[in-house]
Short mmCIF file of C-alpha atoms and ligand atoms in Angstrom, two decimals:
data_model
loop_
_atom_site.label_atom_id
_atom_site.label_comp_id
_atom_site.label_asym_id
_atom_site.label_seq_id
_atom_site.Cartn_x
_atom_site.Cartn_y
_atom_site.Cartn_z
CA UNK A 20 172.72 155.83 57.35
CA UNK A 21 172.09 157.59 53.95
CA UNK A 22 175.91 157.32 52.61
CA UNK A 23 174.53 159.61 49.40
CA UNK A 24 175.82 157.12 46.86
CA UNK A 25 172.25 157.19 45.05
CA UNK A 26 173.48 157.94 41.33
CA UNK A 27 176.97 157.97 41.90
CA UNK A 28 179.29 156.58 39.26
CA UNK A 29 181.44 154.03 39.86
CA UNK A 30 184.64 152.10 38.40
CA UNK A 31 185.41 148.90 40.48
CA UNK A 32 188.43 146.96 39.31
CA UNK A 33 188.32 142.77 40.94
CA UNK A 34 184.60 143.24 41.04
CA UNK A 35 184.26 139.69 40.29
CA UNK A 36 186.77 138.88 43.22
CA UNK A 37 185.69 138.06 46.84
CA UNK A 38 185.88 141.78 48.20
CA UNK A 39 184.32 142.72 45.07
CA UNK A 40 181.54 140.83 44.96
CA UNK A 41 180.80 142.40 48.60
CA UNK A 42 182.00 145.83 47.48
CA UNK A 43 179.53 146.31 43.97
CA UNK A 44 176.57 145.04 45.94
CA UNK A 45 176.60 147.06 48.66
CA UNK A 46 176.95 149.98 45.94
CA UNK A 47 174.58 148.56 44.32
CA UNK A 48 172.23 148.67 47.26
CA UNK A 49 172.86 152.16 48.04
CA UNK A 50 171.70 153.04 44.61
CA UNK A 51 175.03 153.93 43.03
CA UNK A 52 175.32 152.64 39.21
CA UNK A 53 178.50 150.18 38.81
CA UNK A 54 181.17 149.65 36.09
CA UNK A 55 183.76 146.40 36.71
CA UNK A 56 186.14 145.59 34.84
CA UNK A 57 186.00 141.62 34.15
CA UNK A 58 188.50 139.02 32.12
CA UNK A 59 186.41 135.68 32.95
CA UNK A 60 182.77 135.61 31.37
CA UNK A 61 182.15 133.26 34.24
CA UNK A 62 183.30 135.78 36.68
CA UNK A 63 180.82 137.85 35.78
CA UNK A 64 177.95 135.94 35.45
CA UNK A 65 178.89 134.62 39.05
CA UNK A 66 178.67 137.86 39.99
CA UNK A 67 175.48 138.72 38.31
CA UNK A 68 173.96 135.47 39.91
CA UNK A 69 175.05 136.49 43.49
CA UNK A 70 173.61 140.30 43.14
CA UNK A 71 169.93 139.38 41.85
CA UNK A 72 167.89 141.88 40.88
CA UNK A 73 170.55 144.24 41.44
CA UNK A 74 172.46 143.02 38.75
CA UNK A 75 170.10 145.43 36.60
CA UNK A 76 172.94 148.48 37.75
CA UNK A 77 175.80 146.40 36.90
CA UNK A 78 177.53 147.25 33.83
CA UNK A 79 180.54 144.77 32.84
CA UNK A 80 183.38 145.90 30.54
CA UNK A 81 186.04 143.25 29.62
CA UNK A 82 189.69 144.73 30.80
CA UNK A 83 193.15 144.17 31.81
CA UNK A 84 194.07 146.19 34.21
CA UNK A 85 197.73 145.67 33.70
CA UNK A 86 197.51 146.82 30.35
CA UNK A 87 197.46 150.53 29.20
CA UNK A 88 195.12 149.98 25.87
CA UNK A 89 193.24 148.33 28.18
CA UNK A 90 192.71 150.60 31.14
CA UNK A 91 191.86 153.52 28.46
CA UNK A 92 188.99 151.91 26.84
CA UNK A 93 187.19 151.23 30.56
CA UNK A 94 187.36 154.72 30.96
CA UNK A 95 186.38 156.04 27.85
CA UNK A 96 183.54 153.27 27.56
CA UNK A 97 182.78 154.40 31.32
CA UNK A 98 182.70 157.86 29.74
CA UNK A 99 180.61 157.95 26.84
CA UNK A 100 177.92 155.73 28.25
CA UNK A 101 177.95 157.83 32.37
CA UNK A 102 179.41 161.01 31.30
CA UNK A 103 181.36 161.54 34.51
CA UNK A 104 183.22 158.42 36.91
CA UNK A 105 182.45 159.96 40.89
CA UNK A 106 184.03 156.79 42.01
CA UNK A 107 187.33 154.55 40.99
CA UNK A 108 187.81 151.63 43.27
CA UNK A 109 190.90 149.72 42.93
CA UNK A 110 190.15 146.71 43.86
CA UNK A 111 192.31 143.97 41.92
CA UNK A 112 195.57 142.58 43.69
CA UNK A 113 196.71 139.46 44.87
CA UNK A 114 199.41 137.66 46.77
CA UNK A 115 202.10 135.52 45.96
CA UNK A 116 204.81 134.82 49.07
CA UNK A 117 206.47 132.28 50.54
CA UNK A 118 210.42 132.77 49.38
CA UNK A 119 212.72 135.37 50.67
CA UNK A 120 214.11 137.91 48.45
CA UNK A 121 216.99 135.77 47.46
CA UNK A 122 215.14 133.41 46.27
CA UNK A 123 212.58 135.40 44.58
CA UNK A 124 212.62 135.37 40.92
CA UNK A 125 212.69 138.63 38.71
CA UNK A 126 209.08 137.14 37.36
CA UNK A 127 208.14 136.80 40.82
CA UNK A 128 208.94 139.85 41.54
CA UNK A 129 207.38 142.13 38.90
CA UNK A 130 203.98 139.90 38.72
CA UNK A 131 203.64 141.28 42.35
CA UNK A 132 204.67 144.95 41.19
CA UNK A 133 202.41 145.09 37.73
CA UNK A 134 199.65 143.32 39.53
CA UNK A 135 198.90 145.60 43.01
CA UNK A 136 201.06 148.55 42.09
CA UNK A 137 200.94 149.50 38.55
CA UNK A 138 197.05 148.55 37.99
CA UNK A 139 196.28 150.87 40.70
CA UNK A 140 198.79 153.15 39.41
CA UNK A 141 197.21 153.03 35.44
CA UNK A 142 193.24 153.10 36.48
CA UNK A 143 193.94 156.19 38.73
CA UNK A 144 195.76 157.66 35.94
CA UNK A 145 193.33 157.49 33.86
CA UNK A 146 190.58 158.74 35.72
CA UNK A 147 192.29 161.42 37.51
CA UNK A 148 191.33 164.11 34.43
CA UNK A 149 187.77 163.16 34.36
CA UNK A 150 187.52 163.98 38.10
CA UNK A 151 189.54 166.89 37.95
CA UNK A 152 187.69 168.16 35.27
CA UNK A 153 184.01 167.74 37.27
CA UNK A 154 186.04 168.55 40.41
CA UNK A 155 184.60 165.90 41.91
CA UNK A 156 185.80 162.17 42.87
CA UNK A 157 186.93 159.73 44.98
CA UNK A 158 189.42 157.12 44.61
CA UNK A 159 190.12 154.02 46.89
CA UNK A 160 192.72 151.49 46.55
CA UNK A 161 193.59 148.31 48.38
CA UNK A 162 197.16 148.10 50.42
CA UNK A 163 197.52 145.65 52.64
CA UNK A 164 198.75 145.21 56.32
CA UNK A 165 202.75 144.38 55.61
CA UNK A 166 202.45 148.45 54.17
CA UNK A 167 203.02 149.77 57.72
CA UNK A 168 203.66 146.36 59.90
CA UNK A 169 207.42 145.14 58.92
CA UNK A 170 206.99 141.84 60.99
CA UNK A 171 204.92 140.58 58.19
CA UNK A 172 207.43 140.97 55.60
CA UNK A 173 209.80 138.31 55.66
CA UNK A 174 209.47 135.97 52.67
CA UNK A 175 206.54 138.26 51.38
CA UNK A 176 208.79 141.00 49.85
CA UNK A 177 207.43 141.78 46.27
CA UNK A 178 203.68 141.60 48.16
CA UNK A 179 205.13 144.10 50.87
CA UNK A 180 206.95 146.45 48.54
CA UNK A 181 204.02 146.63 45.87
CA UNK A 182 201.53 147.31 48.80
CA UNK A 183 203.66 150.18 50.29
CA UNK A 184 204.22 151.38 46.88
CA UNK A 185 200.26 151.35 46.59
CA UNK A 186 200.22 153.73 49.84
CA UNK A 187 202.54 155.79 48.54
CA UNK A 188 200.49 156.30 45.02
CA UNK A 189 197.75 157.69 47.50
CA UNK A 190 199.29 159.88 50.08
CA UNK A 191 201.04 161.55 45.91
CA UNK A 192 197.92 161.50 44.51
CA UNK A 193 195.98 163.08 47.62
CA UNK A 194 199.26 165.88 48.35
CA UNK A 195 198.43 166.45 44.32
CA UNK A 196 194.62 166.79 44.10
CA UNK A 197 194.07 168.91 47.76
CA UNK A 198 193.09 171.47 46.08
CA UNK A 199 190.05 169.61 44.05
CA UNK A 200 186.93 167.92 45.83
CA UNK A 201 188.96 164.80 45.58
CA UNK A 202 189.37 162.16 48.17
CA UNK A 203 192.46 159.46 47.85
CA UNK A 204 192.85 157.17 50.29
CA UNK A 205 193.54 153.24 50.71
CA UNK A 206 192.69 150.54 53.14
CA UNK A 207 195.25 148.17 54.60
CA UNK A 208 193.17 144.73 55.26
CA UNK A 209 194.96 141.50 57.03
CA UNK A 210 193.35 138.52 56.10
CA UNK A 211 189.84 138.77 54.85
CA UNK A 212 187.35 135.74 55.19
CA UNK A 213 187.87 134.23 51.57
CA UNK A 214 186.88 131.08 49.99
CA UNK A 215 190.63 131.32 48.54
CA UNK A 216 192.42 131.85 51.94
CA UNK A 217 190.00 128.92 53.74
CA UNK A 218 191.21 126.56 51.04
CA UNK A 219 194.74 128.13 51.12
CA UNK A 220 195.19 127.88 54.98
CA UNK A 221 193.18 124.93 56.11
CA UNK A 222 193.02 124.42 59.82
CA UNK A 223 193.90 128.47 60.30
CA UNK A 224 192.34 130.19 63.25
CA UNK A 225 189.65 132.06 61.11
CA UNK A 226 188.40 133.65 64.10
CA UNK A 227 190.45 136.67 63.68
CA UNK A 228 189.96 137.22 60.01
CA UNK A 229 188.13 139.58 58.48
CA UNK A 230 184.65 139.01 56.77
CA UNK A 231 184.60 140.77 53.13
CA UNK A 232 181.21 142.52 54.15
CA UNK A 233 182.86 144.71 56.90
CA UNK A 234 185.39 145.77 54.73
CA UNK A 235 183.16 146.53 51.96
CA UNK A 236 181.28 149.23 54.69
CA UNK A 237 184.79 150.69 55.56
CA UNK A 238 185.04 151.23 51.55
CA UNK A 239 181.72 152.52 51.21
CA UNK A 240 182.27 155.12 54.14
CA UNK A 241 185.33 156.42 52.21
CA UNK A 242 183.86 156.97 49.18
CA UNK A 243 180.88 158.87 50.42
CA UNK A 244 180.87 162.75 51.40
CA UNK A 245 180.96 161.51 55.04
CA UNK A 246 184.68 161.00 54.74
CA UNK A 247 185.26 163.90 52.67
CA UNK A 248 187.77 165.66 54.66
CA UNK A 249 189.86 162.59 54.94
CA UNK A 250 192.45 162.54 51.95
CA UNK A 251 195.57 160.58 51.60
CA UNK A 252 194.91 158.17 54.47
CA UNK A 253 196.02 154.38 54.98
CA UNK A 254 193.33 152.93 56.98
CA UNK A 255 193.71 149.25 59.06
CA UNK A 256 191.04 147.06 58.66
CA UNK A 257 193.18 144.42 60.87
CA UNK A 258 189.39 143.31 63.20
CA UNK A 259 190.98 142.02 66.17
CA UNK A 260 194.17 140.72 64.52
N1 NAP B 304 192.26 138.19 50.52
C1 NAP B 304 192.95 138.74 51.51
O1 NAP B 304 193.07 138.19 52.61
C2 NAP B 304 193.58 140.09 51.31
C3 NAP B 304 194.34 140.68 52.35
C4 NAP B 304 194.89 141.94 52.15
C5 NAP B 304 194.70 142.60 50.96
N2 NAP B 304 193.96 142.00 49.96
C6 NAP B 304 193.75 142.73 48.72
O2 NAP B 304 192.36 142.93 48.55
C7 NAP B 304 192.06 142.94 47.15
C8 NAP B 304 190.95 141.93 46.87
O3 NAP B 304 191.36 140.65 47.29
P1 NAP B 304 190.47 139.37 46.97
O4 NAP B 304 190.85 138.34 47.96
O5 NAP B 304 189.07 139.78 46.82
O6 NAP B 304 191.08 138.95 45.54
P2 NAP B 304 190.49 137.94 44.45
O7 NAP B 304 189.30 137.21 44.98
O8 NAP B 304 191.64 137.16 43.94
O9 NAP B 304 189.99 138.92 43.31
C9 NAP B 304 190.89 139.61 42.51
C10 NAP B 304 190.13 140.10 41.31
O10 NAP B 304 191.01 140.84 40.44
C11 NAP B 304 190.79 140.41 39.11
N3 NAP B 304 192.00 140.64 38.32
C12 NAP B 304 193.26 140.19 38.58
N4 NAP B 304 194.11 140.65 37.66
C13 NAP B 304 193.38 141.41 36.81
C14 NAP B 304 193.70 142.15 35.65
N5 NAP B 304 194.96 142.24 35.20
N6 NAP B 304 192.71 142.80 34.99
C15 NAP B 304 191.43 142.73 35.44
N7 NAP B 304 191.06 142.06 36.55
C16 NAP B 304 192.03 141.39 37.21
C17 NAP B 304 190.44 138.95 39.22
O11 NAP B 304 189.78 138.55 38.05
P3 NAP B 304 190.24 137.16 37.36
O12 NAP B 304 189.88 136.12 38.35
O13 NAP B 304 189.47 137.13 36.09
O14 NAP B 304 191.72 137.25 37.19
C18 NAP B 304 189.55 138.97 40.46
O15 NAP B 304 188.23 139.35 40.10
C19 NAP B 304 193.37 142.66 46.44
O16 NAP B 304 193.96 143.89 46.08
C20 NAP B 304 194.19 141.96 47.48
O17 NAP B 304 195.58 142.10 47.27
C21 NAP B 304 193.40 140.76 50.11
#
């Protein structure tokens, strides 16, 4: 299926990540033009190595995400060399559980908060007037499954709370665009088939997780026109967990 991502525009944050690397090439392979946002050289060459010949599309600007300097000069180099961003995916986040809230530290806590909440929170911000100003765009962050599941909580509370608050950030955003050809809307993934979580977990039933490539199609469907009357949605991507 043509998605009609040929020349499309797009800002991926955690493109050198393990759903990124799925997420820029299928992008790439439906013709769209890429911008990630990288802090490891490495990363990106990684990246570069695992795309081929589609690398050629791939443009890499070094950025924090956490940082508001930072964030600015992505768009603005995103900007001057595109002209327009059709596309902000906000893709960087991570997890850090395993204590209950009493015995979470404050650090704990905002690490989880500045890295899933407020980098999602600062790239949208930022690209929000560009879009509104073509009238045209589509953002798509990443929640996770503890945003709407409350069993999977418990000694995961700064993940949880900084996931939900990523939900929230889309269903505000989408109630405050509706009226532009904007589409906000997240995905809520359990866990994906990672070399990180296979290290992490070994001996887990990976039969149930989720490979990086399906996601990356979910993504792809919600950031084409074939979604485009679905705004401020939290999607599953559980597979059959
Ligand atoms: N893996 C799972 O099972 C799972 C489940 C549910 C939800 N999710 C969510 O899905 C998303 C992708 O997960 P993943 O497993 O692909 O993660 P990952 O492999 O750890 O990739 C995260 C990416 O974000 C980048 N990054 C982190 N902090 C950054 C910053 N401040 N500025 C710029 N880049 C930064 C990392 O680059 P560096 O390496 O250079 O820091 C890396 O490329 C995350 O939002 C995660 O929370 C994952």
């Amino acid at each position: 299926m043509d998605l009609g991502l040929s020349g499309k525009i797009a800002i991926v944050t955690g493109g050198t990540g393990a759903l990124g690397h799925s997420v820029v090439k299928a992008l790439l392979e439906n013709d769209a033009r890429v911008v990630t946002a990288y802090r490891s050289r490495d990363k990106l060459e990684g990246l570069a190595e695992y795309l081929g010949p589609l690398k050629d599309k791939l443009t890499g600007v070094e950025a924090d995400v956490g940082n508001e300097e930072s964030v600015m000069s992505l768009v603005r180099h995103t900007i001057e060399e595109f002209g327009r961003v059709d596309i902000l995916l906000n893709i960087v986040g991570g997890y850090k559980g395993g204590s209950t809230v009493a015995d979470t530290t404050l650090e704990e806590f905002n690490n989880m908060i500045e890295l899933n909440l407020k980098s999602t929170f600062l790239c949208s911000k930022y690209v929000l007037p560009h879009m509104m100003k073509e009238n045209y765009g589509k953002i798509l962050s990443i929640s996770a499954r503890p945003a709407v599941d409350r069993r999977r909580r418990g000694k995961s509370g700064a993940y949880a709370i900084s996931k939900t608050g990523v939900k929230i950030l889309t269903e505000t955003i989408a109630e405050e665009v509706k009226d532009y050809n904007i589409n906000v809307n997240c995905i809520m993934p359990s866990t994906m088939k990672t070399e990180e979580n296979l290290r992490n977990f070994p001996g887990a039933d990976t039969s149930k997780w989720v490979d990086t490539e399906d996601v990356a199609k979910v993504i792809l469907f919600l950031v084409s026109d074939s979604s485009k009357v679905t705004s401020g949605a939290a999607i599953p991507v559980f597979g059959k967990s």
